[in-house]
Short mmCIF file of C-alpha atoms (C1' of nucleotides) in Angstrom, two decimals:
data_model
loop_
_atom_site.label_atom_id
_atom_site.label_comp_id
_atom_site.label_asym_id
_atom_site.label_seq_id
_atom_site.Cartn_x
_atom_site.Cartn_y
_atom_site.Cartn_z
CA MET A 103 -74.91 6.47 -9.83
CA ASN A 104 -76.19 3.62 -8.13
CA PRO A 105 -78.24 0.30 -9.94
CA ALA A 106 -81.59 1.70 -9.38
CA GLU A 107 -80.43 5.06 -10.77
CA ILE A 108 -78.77 3.59 -13.53
CA LEU A 109 -81.61 1.63 -14.82
CA ASN A 110 -84.14 4.63 -14.43
CA THR A 111 -82.05 6.45 -16.62
CA HIS A 112 -82.07 4.17 -19.33
CA LYS A 113 -85.87 3.65 -19.02
CA LEU A 114 -85.32 0.15 -17.87
CA LYS A 115 -87.99 -1.45 -15.34
CA ARG A 116 -86.02 -1.82 -11.96
CA THR A 117 -86.19 -5.74 -11.58
CA SER A 118 -83.99 -7.23 -8.76
CA CYS A 119 -82.11 -9.42 -11.07
CA ARG A 120 -80.91 -6.25 -12.92
CA GLU A 121 -80.08 -4.39 -10.09
CA GLY A 122 -78.26 -7.50 -8.47
CA ILE A 123 -75.98 -7.97 -11.92
CA LEU A 124 -74.84 -4.18 -11.39
CA LYS A 125 -74.51 -4.71 -7.66
CA VAL A 126 -72.24 -7.28 -8.18
CA VAL A 127 -70.33 -6.28 -11.27
CA MET A 128 -69.75 -2.47 -9.55
CA ALA A 129 -68.39 -4.10 -6.65
CA ALA A 130 -66.03 -6.46 -8.18
CA GLY A 131 -62.41 -5.46 -9.34
CA GLN A 132 -62.48 -7.18 -12.13
CA ALA A 133 -64.88 -8.75 -15.03
CA LEU A 134 -66.78 -11.44 -14.03
CA ALA A 135 -68.51 -14.04 -16.23
CA GLU A 136 -72.06 -15.50 -15.81
CA ASN A 137 -71.38 -18.01 -13.30
CA GLU A 138 -69.25 -16.07 -11.22
CA ILE A 139 -71.91 -13.01 -11.33
CA ARG A 140 -74.46 -16.04 -10.15
CA GLU A 141 -72.42 -17.18 -7.14
CA ARG A 142 -72.13 -13.69 -5.96
CA LEU A 143 -75.84 -13.13 -6.09
CA ALA A 144 -78.25 -14.00 -3.02
CA GLY A 145 -81.12 -14.13 -4.96
CA ASN A 146 -81.34 -17.51 -7.07
CA TYR A 147 -82.28 -16.71 -10.78
CA ASP A 148 -82.49 -18.62 -13.74
CA ARG A 149 -79.85 -18.79 -16.23
CA THR A 150 -82.14 -17.69 -19.42
CA THR A 151 -82.94 -14.47 -16.87
CA PHE A 152 -79.09 -13.55 -16.71
CA TYR A 153 -78.59 -13.99 -20.49
CA ARG A 154 -81.54 -11.68 -21.36
CA SER A 155 -80.65 -9.25 -18.56
CA PHE A 156 -76.88 -9.12 -20.17
CA LYS A 157 -78.07 -8.74 -23.36
CA THR A 158 -80.70 -5.92 -21.99
CA LEU A 159 -77.66 -3.87 -20.35
CA GLU A 160 -75.30 -4.43 -23.28
CA MET A 161 -77.52 -3.25 -25.52
CA HIS A 162 -77.68 0.20 -23.60
CA HIS A 163 -74.29 0.42 -22.89
CA ILE A 164 -74.38 -0.25 -19.27
CA ILE A 165 -72.21 -3.05 -19.24
CA HIS A 166 -69.62 -4.21 -21.60
CA LYS A 167 -68.93 -7.76 -22.94
CA ILE A 168 -65.13 -9.15 -23.25
CA VAL A 169 -64.96 -11.93 -24.87
CA VAL A 170 -61.64 -14.17 -24.02
CA ASP A 171 -62.15 -17.65 -25.53
CA HIS A 172 -64.92 -19.38 -26.89
CA GLN A 173 -66.20 -20.49 -23.48
CA LEU A 174 -64.88 -17.54 -21.28
CA VAL A 175 -67.00 -14.28 -21.70
CA LYS A 176 -67.04 -11.63 -19.13
CA TYR A 177 -68.66 -8.62 -18.25
CA ALA A 178 -67.62 -5.38 -16.83
CA LEU A 179 -69.12 -2.03 -16.55
CA HIS A 180 -69.09 -0.09 -19.67
CA ASN A 181 -67.57 3.48 -20.18
CA SER A 182 -70.53 5.22 -20.25
CA ILE A 183 -70.98 4.57 -16.75
CA THR A 184 -67.43 4.65 -15.22
CA ARG A 185 -66.56 7.55 -17.18
CA LYS A 186 -63.37 6.42 -18.27
CA GLN A 187 -61.74 6.30 -22.04
CA ASP A 188 -61.79 2.85 -24.21
CA HIS A 189 -59.08 0.72 -22.75
CA ALA A 190 -57.52 -2.45 -23.19
CA HIS A 191 -58.00 -5.69 -20.88
CA PHE A 192 -56.07 -8.05 -19.61
CA TYR A 193 -56.33 -11.75 -19.42
CA CYS A 194 -54.52 -13.96 -16.78
CA LYS A 195 -53.73 -17.25 -18.57
CA ASP A 196 -53.28 -19.11 -15.20
CA CYS A 197 -56.20 -17.74 -12.94
CA ASP A 198 -58.55 -16.84 -15.65
CA MET A 199 -59.10 -13.34 -14.43
CA VAL A 200 -60.04 -10.55 -16.58
CA LYS A 201 -59.49 -6.85 -15.44
CA CYS A 202 -59.81 -3.73 -17.42
CA LEU A 203 -56.78 -1.84 -17.71
CA ASP A 204 -58.42 1.67 -17.06
CA ASP A 205 -55.50 3.56 -17.48
CA ILE A 206 -54.30 2.14 -20.91
CA PRO A 207 -55.95 3.97 -23.57
CA ILE A 208 -56.28 2.21 -27.02
CA GLN A 209 -54.35 3.33 -29.79
CA LYS A 210 -56.20 4.98 -32.83
CA TYR A 211 -55.74 2.29 -35.63
CA GLN A 212 -55.63 3.66 -39.08
CA LEU A 213 -57.36 1.01 -41.54
CA PRO A 214 -57.01 0.73 -44.79
CA ASP A 215 -59.45 2.41 -47.58
CA GLY A 216 -62.98 1.64 -47.41
CA PHE A 217 -62.98 -0.37 -43.91
CA SER A 218 -64.90 1.83 -41.26
CA ASP A 219 -64.41 1.10 -37.80
CA LYS A 220 -66.76 1.41 -34.61
CA GLU A 221 -65.16 -0.40 -31.94
CA THR A 222 -62.10 -1.84 -31.11
CA GLU A 223 -61.43 -4.85 -28.37
CA VAL A 224 -57.72 -5.33 -27.18
CA ILE A 225 -56.92 -8.09 -24.72
CA ILE A 226 -53.72 -8.76 -23.29
CA LYS A 227 -53.01 -12.28 -22.01
CA GLY A 228 -50.16 -13.00 -19.50
CA THR A 229 -49.80 -13.50 -16.03
CA CYS A 230 -51.10 -11.26 -13.04
CA PRO A 231 -48.97 -10.40 -10.20
CA THR A 232 -51.11 -12.63 -7.93
CA CYS A 233 -50.21 -15.74 -10.08
CA LYS A 234 -46.18 -14.72 -10.66
CA ASP A 235 -45.79 -14.66 -7.07
CA GLN A 236 -47.13 -17.98 -6.68
CA ARG A 237 -44.23 -19.25 -8.75
CA MET B 64 -43.54 -23.35 -47.68
CA ASN B 65 -46.43 -25.50 -48.77
CA PRO B 66 -48.47 -27.68 -46.47
CA ALA B 67 -46.41 -30.34 -46.40
CA GLU B 68 -43.26 -28.97 -45.72
CA ILE B 69 -44.96 -26.98 -42.98
CA LEU B 70 -45.84 -30.36 -41.16
CA ASN B 71 -42.48 -31.71 -41.87
CA THR B 72 -40.84 -29.02 -40.10
CA HIS B 73 -42.88 -29.06 -37.08
CA LYS B 74 -42.16 -33.00 -37.27
CA LEU B 75 -45.76 -33.80 -37.55
CA LYS B 76 -47.58 -36.52 -39.26
CA ARG B 77 -48.68 -35.53 -42.97
CA THR B 78 -52.43 -36.50 -42.70
CA SER B 79 -54.78 -35.25 -45.77
CA CYS B 80 -56.99 -33.46 -42.95
CA ARG B 81 -54.05 -31.19 -41.72
CA GLU B 82 -52.58 -30.69 -45.23
CA GLY B 83 -56.36 -29.71 -46.29
CA ILE B 84 -56.93 -27.58 -43.66
CA LEU B 85 -53.53 -25.91 -44.54
CA LYS B 86 -54.29 -25.50 -48.08
CA VAL B 87 -57.63 -23.83 -47.62
CA VAL B 88 -56.23 -21.54 -44.77
CA MET B 89 -53.36 -20.36 -47.05
CA ALA B 90 -55.48 -20.06 -50.00
CA ALA B 91 -58.23 -17.65 -48.18
CA GLY B 92 -57.74 -14.28 -47.97
CA GLN B 93 -59.20 -13.94 -44.65
CA ALA B 94 -59.68 -15.95 -41.33
CA LEU B 95 -62.10 -19.19 -41.86
CA ALA B 96 -64.45 -20.91 -39.23
CA GLU B 97 -64.51 -24.55 -38.82
CA ASN B 98 -67.54 -24.67 -41.17
CA GLU B 99 -65.90 -22.56 -43.85
CA ILE B 100 -62.96 -24.89 -43.93
CA ARG B 101 -65.11 -27.56 -43.96
CA GLU B 102 -67.37 -26.67 -46.97
CA ARG B 103 -64.24 -25.89 -49.07
CA LEU B 104 -62.58 -29.08 -48.64
CA ALA B 105 -63.11 -31.98 -50.78
CA GLY B 106 -62.69 -34.85 -48.23
CA ASN B 107 -65.34 -35.25 -45.93
CA TYR B 108 -64.05 -35.16 -42.17
CA ASP B 109 -65.41 -35.44 -39.07
CA ARG B 110 -65.72 -32.13 -37.25
CA THR B 111 -63.79 -33.75 -34.27
CA THR B 112 -61.00 -34.52 -36.26
CA PHE B 113 -61.07 -30.65 -37.48
CA TYR B 114 -60.98 -29.28 -33.84
CA ARG B 115 -57.96 -31.85 -32.91
CA SER B 116 -56.20 -30.46 -35.82
CA PHE B 117 -56.72 -27.14 -35.39
CA LYS B 118 -55.64 -27.56 -31.63
CA THR B 119 -52.14 -29.37 -32.55
CA LEU B 120 -51.91 -26.67 -35.49
CA GLU B 121 -52.22 -24.04 -33.08
CA MET B 122 -49.73 -25.35 -30.34
CA HIS B 123 -47.05 -25.60 -33.22
CA HIS B 124 -48.05 -21.71 -34.02
CA ILE B 125 -48.88 -23.03 -37.38
CA ILE B 126 -52.22 -21.35 -37.25
CA HIS B 127 -53.59 -18.80 -35.08
CA LYS B 128 -57.00 -18.77 -33.34
CA ILE B 129 -59.24 -15.52 -33.37
CA VAL B 130 -62.22 -15.09 -31.33
CA VAL B 131 -64.45 -12.67 -32.41
CA ASP B 132 -67.56 -13.78 -30.14
CA HIS B 133 -69.01 -16.71 -28.06
CA GLN B 134 -70.12 -18.69 -31.57
CA LEU B 135 -67.45 -16.99 -33.92
CA VAL B 136 -64.05 -17.98 -33.93
CA LYS B 137 -62.03 -17.98 -36.84
CA TYR B 138 -58.35 -19.73 -38.17
CA ALA B 139 -55.63 -17.91 -39.95
CA LEU B 140 -51.94 -18.73 -40.49
CA HIS B 141 -49.96 -17.77 -37.75
CA ASN B 142 -47.21 -15.30 -37.92
CA SER B 143 -44.35 -18.06 -37.99
CA ILE B 144 -45.67 -18.92 -41.60
CA THR B 145 -46.56 -16.00 -42.85
CA ARG B 146 -43.30 -13.86 -41.60
CA LYS B 147 -45.31 -10.94 -40.82
CA GLN B 148 -45.53 -8.91 -37.46
CA ASP B 149 -48.04 -9.14 -35.12
CA HIS B 150 -51.14 -7.31 -36.40
CA ALA B 151 -54.74 -6.31 -36.07
CA HIS B 152 -57.72 -8.30 -37.41
CA PHE B 153 -60.75 -6.57 -38.76
CA TYR B 154 -64.24 -7.78 -37.95
CA CYS B 155 -67.18 -6.68 -40.09
CA LYS B 156 -70.26 -6.67 -38.50
CA ASP B 157 -72.38 -7.25 -41.63
CA CYS B 158 -70.79 -10.12 -43.14
CA ASP B 159 -68.96 -11.88 -40.15
CA MET B 160 -65.93 -11.47 -42.54
CA VAL B 161 -62.46 -11.86 -40.41
CA LYS B 162 -59.23 -10.50 -42.12
CA CYS B 163 -55.99 -9.89 -40.89
CA LEU B 164 -54.77 -6.37 -40.91
CA ASP B 165 -51.00 -7.64 -41.84
CA ASP B 166 -49.74 -3.98 -42.27
CA ILE B 167 -51.23 -2.80 -39.07
CA PRO B 168 -48.78 -3.16 -36.01
CA ILE B 169 -50.08 -3.56 -32.76
CA GLN B 170 -48.94 -0.86 -30.70
CA LYS B 171 -46.55 -1.91 -27.23
CA TYR B 172 -49.19 -1.64 -24.14
CA GLN B 173 -47.40 -0.37 -20.91
CA LEU B 174 -48.43 -2.70 -18.14
CA PRO B 175 -48.82 -2.02 -14.64
CA ASP B 176 -46.50 -3.17 -12.56
CA GLY B 177 -46.49 -7.07 -11.48
CA PHE B 178 -48.37 -7.80 -15.00
CA SER B 179 -46.60 -9.78 -17.57
CA ASP B 180 -47.44 -10.08 -21.12
CA LYS B 181 -47.53 -12.96 -23.43
CA GLU B 182 -49.57 -11.81 -26.57
CA THR B 183 -51.99 -9.39 -27.48
CA GLU B 184 -55.06 -9.46 -29.47
CA VAL B 185 -56.72 -6.60 -31.33
CA ILE B 186 -60.19 -7.21 -33.13
CA ILE B 187 -61.12 -3.64 -34.74
CA LYS B 188 -64.76 -4.26 -35.52
CA GLY B 189 -66.91 -2.34 -38.45
CA THR B 190 -68.05 -2.68 -41.66
CA CYS B 191 -65.59 -3.80 -44.65
CA PRO B 192 -65.38 -2.28 -48.27
CA THR B 193 -67.50 -5.03 -49.81
CA CYS B 194 -70.68 -4.27 -47.09
CA LYS B 195 -70.00 -0.81 -47.03
CA ASP B 196 -70.70 -0.08 -51.01
CA GLN B 197 -74.14 -2.15 -50.49
CA ARG B 198 -75.54 0.46 -48.57
"C1'" DG C 90 -44.38 -52.58 -35.66
"C1'" DT C 91 -44.99 -48.53 -32.83
"C1'" DT C 92 -46.76 -44.34 -32.15
"C1'" DC C 93 -50.02 -40.97 -33.51
"C1'" DT C 94 -54.44 -39.68 -35.63
"C1'" DT C 95 -59.17 -40.44 -37.12
"C1'" DG C 96 -64.27 -41.66 -36.92
"C1'" DC C 97 -68.20 -42.51 -34.01
"C1'" DA C 98 -70.79 -41.74 -30.72
"C1'" DA C 99 -71.81 -39.12 -26.41
"C1'" DA C 100 -71.07 -35.75 -23.13
"C1'" DA C 101 -70.29 -30.99 -21.58
"C1'" DT C 102 -70.89 -26.20 -22.12
"C1'" DA C 103 -72.79 -21.65 -23.17
"C1'" DT C 104 -76.39 -19.48 -25.07
"C1'" DT C 105 -81.05 -18.82 -27.22
"C1'" DT C 106 -86.11 -19.29 -27.98
"C1'" DG C 107 -91.25 -20.12 -27.21
"C1'" DC C 108 -94.44 -19.46 -24.20
"C1'" DA C 109 -97.44 -18.82 -19.94
"C1'" DA C 110 -97.25 -16.65 -15.41
"C1'" DG C 111 -95.69 -13.05 -12.83
"C1'" DA C 112 -93.52 -8.28 -11.58
"C1'" DC C 113 -93.17 -3.29 -12.72
"C1'" DG C 114 -94.97 1.41 -13.20
"C1'" DC D 181 -104.12 -2.91 -16.89
"C1'" DG D 182 -100.99 -2.80 -20.36
"C1'" DT D 183 -96.18 -3.63 -21.31
"C1'" DC D 184 -91.90 -5.75 -19.78
"C1'" DT D 185 -89.72 -9.32 -17.16
"C1'" DT D 186 -88.93 -14.20 -15.47
"C1'" DG D 187 -89.06 -19.33 -15.19
"C1'" DC D 188 -89.25 -23.33 -17.23
"C1'" DA D 189 -88.51 -26.71 -20.69
"C1'" DA D 190 -86.39 -27.89 -24.91
"C1'" DA D 191 -83.36 -26.54 -28.66
"C1'" DT D 192 -78.93 -24.86 -30.83
"C1'" DA D 193 -74.24 -24.90 -31.71
"C1'" DT D 194 -69.86 -25.40 -30.46
"C1'" DT D 195 -66.34 -27.88 -28.66
"C1'" DT D 196 -64.18 -31.76 -26.06
"C1'" DT D 197 -63.40 -37.01 -24.58
"C1'" DG D 198 -63.31 -42.14 -24.69
"C1'" DC D 199 -62.11 -45.92 -27.15
"C1'" DA D 200 -61.42 -48.95 -31.14
"C1'" DA D 201 -59.68 -48.77 -35.89
"C1'" DG D 202 -56.57 -47.39 -39.29
"C1'" DA D 203 -52.84 -44.35 -41.16
"C1'" DA D 204 -48.31 -42.74 -40.97
"C1'" DC D 205 -43.11 -43.51 -41.01
#
DNA sequence: GTTCTTGCAAAATATTTGCAAGACG
DNA sequence: CGTCTTGCAAATATTTTGCAAGAAC
């Protein structure tokens, strides 16, 4: 599915900003922050527009938000698009890269009585291969 | 160990702000945000001072920072103080409560070649018993 | 007394909101 | 053409920094 098809499927208007975000996110081999997406995009969109687009795409489960820290939020394609299972994320402390570990499924945690769960976020923090080699 | 002893052990000065933060965090049955800690503290400290204290306590592995979302960061005692294992955290979407699930250990994830891990954060999002009952 | 910590003012950052103009279907 | 989206300006909120005064040891 390409960006346009995805938007159509979800009955969202095909705007160049949304298509651009999806194209960039799909091409990247990693999760991207708002500024990283903006840099890679030809069009010069307002940040407000980006944030609203992210919210819309997130609500429709097209992209997924990964919160690493207060000032480090990244976005990647949602499982419903990649057709992968729920997975863990890797965060490199050296280069701030965030990557979906598509092949690492998340264990089903057994909650205490009374708690009901919806989603589980797993972020493994460490050093990525690229940064490790540079030591 | 009480707050004063903890600070002494780490060769940190015993200031009333640090002791106060530790007392509040130790008494709470859940993780607390900066504003929640400030509300529960008698002394009227500057927010700057709080943030600097958090950073210091975190660097010394006395407290642990749990980032739920861009504008929702909470703090709880670190494992080195509670003497518990690494554990998952629960976040209630209804009341914004964050709780350490001390008895739920974190699975050891097998990373792809080249990745080295240091810490793993697990946040399970759902509804807590209290909020569930109120439906 | 030296060093580390605090408070105040001000800045940096990310994100959100209101509203009129503009684009999509 | 009606509805949803964008851009601009301005507001929120959290967190950070510089620096002089104050507290800890």
